[in-house]
């Protein structure tokens, strides 16, 4: 009754209550006597089924509605499966298109698999775009630059300008069983010696209760960098490998030019010194020569440093012990313990849960659309049916 | 009314006592309702029979939580009648044979009652099909407003509003006729 009061005034509510009472055969208030009379009058006009029809229907009900030979005159219009199928198919197609679009948008967005975090677990070689544009292929560059710690003569400068100087660097993360960190670190040093490289810095942390870790800063000849990386990679499981190449030709050429200019100036000063007539002029030229010699030394050092950068690649190698494994556990399956089983089971559950979440994310929008489509279909069917009522 | 029908499998078996009771309690009201909608005795008989047959075959789908079995049955009958109306695309005038009624008791009173029934029928004829349906569901079938709402697929308050509006129109029509 409270709902009814939301839309009807008190008089209307009282009349509906009186109507219900009259239909039940109860007494009604005097002011609603006309309504009770109306109920009586209207009910008297109720169409009555014929006894013949009722007898036939009684018999059918008793027999459980056996199929009749003749189709009833008022048999309902056959259902329209095609239209329903079309409607349902259309809804599913729209749902699928929306789902694909959503997945596509999500896929093009912040997909964690495209993050650098994922890349690090795959071998990758990267270089700054600017460096790659100007730098030749690493192998070619390394081959073109021969190790030459001694600055060339001035006449060699023009020739060296035809070559590109490329500074190469690499980093490599290796994972080994915890009890193999020390031996792997030793192997790193041996490999470096074999390729004529040098160990610039190293630190090894191995002890009980820790997985162990060794870090190396190495310099290896650029020409042998690939061989060295291949050898290092065989020492353990590669967790991360990156390579970088940077064109430093400009730095090398600039140092060469400064050195060439300084040497030319020294030659000029020496010639002037040979022709000097006065003591004061000689002293002035010698002072100037000292300055130029310092300039030459500085330029030679800069050139040597630049060429060293091109000749020797920097390699950072990290060896990490895998805390959950030892040599025995890695090689011997019989060491699989209850803890390992629990860990595996946990990982399996994580994978299954992830798959379920992804599946739900794909299915739920489709389900929502399907439910919405079904509700809409019900409304449309009802309205279509009731159109016949409007025409009556 | 309001209790669930004893469920038995939808096979070619005699109906359970529950369905038989539903049939006995509703057959007259259902025919009156369908006949009012379709205004054709023959078609109303067919649709009434069809409604009971559908209800019998679908009786395992009846859910007492969604309403009374009486409302469920009238909903089935309504759909069948609407399908029939849509299929025909036309209606026949209200026909009700009063010529065959035999006077009982006072002939004068009988004539007066017959005249009053004629007025009511004429007033009903002036109503729209939707209002006529509401009057039939309320006055002939005796559905309460909750059942009315379930049959029509509207809220209970909306059903009450529609019913009062139809009843007011019927009273006005009766006054005009009188």
XYZ file of C-alpha atoms in Angstrom, chain A residues 1-9 11-13 15-16 19-20 23 31-32 34-35 37-50 52-68 72-80 83 378 381-392, chain B residues 11-15 19-20 23-24 27-28 31-32 35-37 39 43 45-50 52-54 56-58 66 78-79 82-87 91 96 113 116-117 120-121 124 129-130 132-133 135 138-140 142-143 145 150-153 155-158 160-161 163-164 167-168 170-171 174:
150
model
C 0.000 0.000 0.000
C 2.882 2.322 0.617
C 3.892 2.089 -3.029
C 0.411 2.860 -4.122
C 0.370 5.968 -1.953
C 3.360 7.247 -3.845
C 1.247 7.921 -6.898
C -2.367 7.950 -5.819
C -4.166 10.355 -3.573
C -9.360 9.083 -2.266
C -8.016 6.850 -4.998
C -6.384 4.571 -2.461
C -11.490 3.447 -3.712
C -9.015 0.745 -4.626
C -12.779 -2.352 -4.789
C -10.656 -5.136 -3.321
C -14.293 -8.295 -4.967
C -19.674 6.163 0.375
C -18.342 3.349 -1.831
C -21.784 2.578 -5.893
C -18.401 0.935 -6.408
C -22.642 -2.145 -7.144
C -20.358 -1.597 -10.108
C -18.368 -4.677 -9.133
C -21.549 -6.732 -9.013
C -22.763 -5.380 -12.333
C -19.470 -5.860 -14.112
C -18.956 -9.356 -12.802
C -22.402 -10.263 -14.081
C -21.213 -9.376 -17.567
C -18.205 -11.673 -17.347
C -18.134 -13.918 -20.407
C -18.952 -17.506 -19.568
C -17.357 -20.505 -21.194
C -19.760 -22.965 -22.729
C -19.112 -28.101 -24.130
C -15.821 -26.238 -24.141
C -15.312 -26.824 -20.441
C -16.030 -30.529 -20.820
C -13.539 -30.827 -23.654
C -10.899 -28.890 -21.763
C -11.504 -30.955 -18.622
C -10.865 -34.083 -20.631
C -7.646 -32.689 -22.091
C -6.415 -31.666 -18.681
C -7.183 -35.102 -17.274
C -5.250 -36.749 -20.106
C -2.283 -34.438 -19.759
C -2.883 -32.538 -23.011
C -2.287 -35.224 -25.606
C -1.427 -33.876 -29.061
C -4.436 -33.023 -31.165
C -5.822 -25.163 -32.905
C -7.308 -22.193 -34.674
C -5.672 -19.908 -32.186
C -2.323 -21.619 -32.277
C 0.275 -19.044 -31.505
C 2.345 -17.657 -34.241
C 5.468 -19.743 -34.628
C 8.470 -18.350 -32.932
C 10.961 -16.503 -35.012
C 15.174 -13.017 -35.867
C 12.548 -8.822 -23.655
C 9.217 -8.496 -27.548
C 6.797 -7.206 -24.937
C 6.256 -3.972 -26.829
C 5.774 -5.806 -30.092
C 3.205 -8.036 -28.474
C 1.351 -5.138 -26.934
C 1.089 -3.401 -30.268
C -1.694 -5.854 -30.983
C -3.458 -4.580 -27.881
C -3.263 -1.006 -29.105
C -4.812 -2.022 -32.396
C -7.687 -3.840 -30.683
C 5.615 -35.385 -19.855
C 2.374 -36.717 -21.222
C 1.138 -37.646 -17.758
C -2.045 -36.800 -15.920
C -1.652 -33.500 -14.096
C -2.172 -28.236 -11.374
C -5.685 -29.636 -11.367
C -7.073 -25.299 -13.433
C -10.337 -25.647 -11.500
C -10.597 -21.745 -15.859
C -13.701 -19.569 -15.683
C -11.743 -17.584 -20.176
C -13.522 -14.368 -19.181
C -12.643 -13.465 -24.133
C -12.661 -9.798 -23.086
C -9.354 -9.237 -24.828
C -13.929 -10.523 -28.223
C -10.796 -17.915 -30.547
C -11.714 -20.966 -26.240
C -8.690 -21.947 -28.286
C -6.423 -19.436 -26.551
C -7.693 -20.472 -23.129
C -6.968 -24.117 -23.893
C -3.590 -23.177 -25.295
C -3.495 -24.133 -19.914
C -1.548 -26.482 -22.149
C 1.476 -24.187 -22.095
C 1.018 -27.602 -17.998
C 4.112 -28.166 -20.120
C 6.071 -25.390 -18.451
C 8.496 -14.458 -8.582
C -1.899 -12.740 -21.854
C 1.039 -13.532 -24.110
C -1.528 -10.779 -27.528
C 0.075 -13.111 -30.074
C -3.364 -13.912 -31.380
C -4.312 -10.236 -31.587
C -1.109 -9.440 -33.422
C -1.619 -12.337 -35.775
C -10.655 -7.520 -33.806
C -22.210 -11.683 -26.042
C -30.737 -6.615 -14.845
C -27.925 -2.898 -16.751
C -25.630 -5.583 -18.159
C -21.990 -2.187 -18.677
C -21.055 -3.978 -21.888
C -16.708 -1.581 -21.635
C -8.195 -2.326 -25.087
C -5.643 -1.675 -22.332
C -10.588 -3.243 -20.839
C -7.817 -5.679 -20.041
C -10.970 -4.264 -15.839
C -9.422 -7.042 -11.743
C -13.165 -7.583 -11.950
C -13.331 -10.938 -13.712
C -9.949 -10.932 -9.137
C -6.196 -10.433 -9.222
C -2.523 -5.369 -7.499
C 3.279 -9.195 -12.513
C 0.947 -9.989 -15.402
C 1.405 -6.558 -16.991
C 5.129 -6.352 -16.304
C 5.461 -1.974 -10.837
C 2.727 -2.480 -8.275
C 2.219 1.255 -7.806
C 1.993 1.728 -11.548
C -2.642 0.585 -9.085
C -2.507 3.887 -10.925
C -6.299 0.359 -12.567
C -7.758 3.406 -10.873
C -11.986 2.194 -13.227
C -12.687 5.917 -13.338
C -15.499 2.781 -16.695
C -17.612 4.638 -14.150
C -21.415 3.836 -17.288
